[in-house]
Amino acid sequence: MSDRIASVERNTLETQIKVSINLDGTGKFNCVTGVPFLDHMLEQVARHGLIDLDIHAVGDLHIDAHHTVEDLGITLGQAFEIAVGDKKGIKRYGHAYVPLDEALSRVVIDFSGRPGLEMHVPFTRGSVGGFDVDLFSEFFHGFINHAKVTLHLDNLRGKNTHHQAETIFKAFGRALRMALEADERMAGQMPSTKGSL
Ligand SMILES: [Mn+2]
């Protein structure tokens, strides 16, 4: 497999975002978004996905975090779409269950070439760490629309909102890692009978 890296810069009147990723990294994380709880979540993706993430975002946080969070999802999705390349020889599907104390989440991903999101996360509170939990679905919609993946996010159990969110992002990282790993028996073939994804 050639280097699976990408750098994307996306500028609008609302946000200016730079994202660099290495899908075959070690989990190096360098991230300044101005939204600390989101940084904490993205660090989980880097660490558990073993994906290097370098993110710099400046957004209109004086309004709220909405544009910054949504546009980060979009830019990260664009970077994944580029870095993943032709998808030959990857596992394509990935899944993970992750617990954190009382909370348990399951994430399933398919690098299908089509955007799809099923998000079933009954957050027990409306905000966590000053972060509006509505914004998680904005982030993931931005991501799936541009990474062109099918993503099922289920929080199966949980009382603590921080734990609910953290298990989703840790499982997201683990599922990404599985899906993007080389499948030796696939031997460089497309993991699809269509011949393309
Ligand atoms: Mn935490």
PDB file of N, CA, C and O and ligand atoms in Angstrom, residues 37 40-41 44 100 162 166, ligand 1:
ATOM      1  N   PHE A  37     -13.798  19.899  24.562  1.00  0.00           N
ATOM      2  CA  PHE A  37     -14.381  18.555  24.658  1.00  0.00           C
ATOM      3  C   PHE A  37     -14.237  17.800  23.338  1.00  0.00           C
ATOM      4  O   PHE A  37     -14.006  16.589  23.322  1.00  0.00           O
ATOM      5  N   HIS A  40     -10.805  16.414  23.136  1.00  0.00           N
ATOM      6  CA  HIS A  40     -10.730  15.198  23.955  1.00  0.00           C
ATOM      7  C   HIS A  40     -11.280  13.989  23.194  1.00  0.00           C
ATOM      8  O   HIS A  40     -10.727  12.882  23.258  1.00  0.00           O
ATOM      9  N   MET A  41     -12.348  14.187  22.427  1.00  0.00           N
ATOM     10  CA  MET A  41     -12.946  13.094  21.653  1.00  0.00           C
ATOM     11  C   MET A  41     -12.054  12.709  20.468  1.00  0.00           C
ATOM     12  O   MET A  41     -11.845  11.521  20.201  1.00  0.00           O
ATOM     13  N   GLN A  44      -9.200  10.503  21.218  1.00  0.00           N
ATOM     14  CA  GLN A  44      -9.558   9.082  21.324  1.00  0.00           C
ATOM     15  C   GLN A  44      -9.469   8.397  19.960  1.00  0.00           C
ATOM     16  O   GLN A  44      -9.027   7.241  19.851  1.00  0.00           O
ATOM     17  N   LEU A 100     -16.962   1.860  29.069  1.00  0.00           N
ATOM     18  CA  LEU A 100     -16.274   2.730  30.034  1.00  0.00           C
ATOM     19  C   LEU A 100     -17.178   2.732  31.264  1.00  0.00           C
ATOM     20  O   LEU A 100     -18.270   3.317  31.233  1.00  0.00           O
ATOM     21  N   HIS A 162     -20.548  11.991  29.600  1.00  0.00           N
ATOM     22  CA  HIS A 162     -19.134  11.955  29.200  1.00  0.00           C
ATOM     23  C   HIS A 162     -18.742  10.535  28.775  1.00  0.00           C
ATOM     24  O   HIS A 162     -18.090  10.331  27.745  1.00  0.00           O
ATOM     25  N   GLU A 166     -17.583   9.338  25.087  1.00  0.00           N
ATOM     26  CA  GLU A 166     -16.223   8.808  24.973  1.00  0.00           C
ATOM     27  C   GLU A 166     -16.210   7.381  24.418  1.00  0.00           C
ATOM     28  O   GLU A 166     -15.326   7.026  23.629  1.00  0.00           O
TER      29      GLU A 166
HETATM   30 MN    MN B   1     -12.825  11.387  29.270  1.00  0.00          MN
END
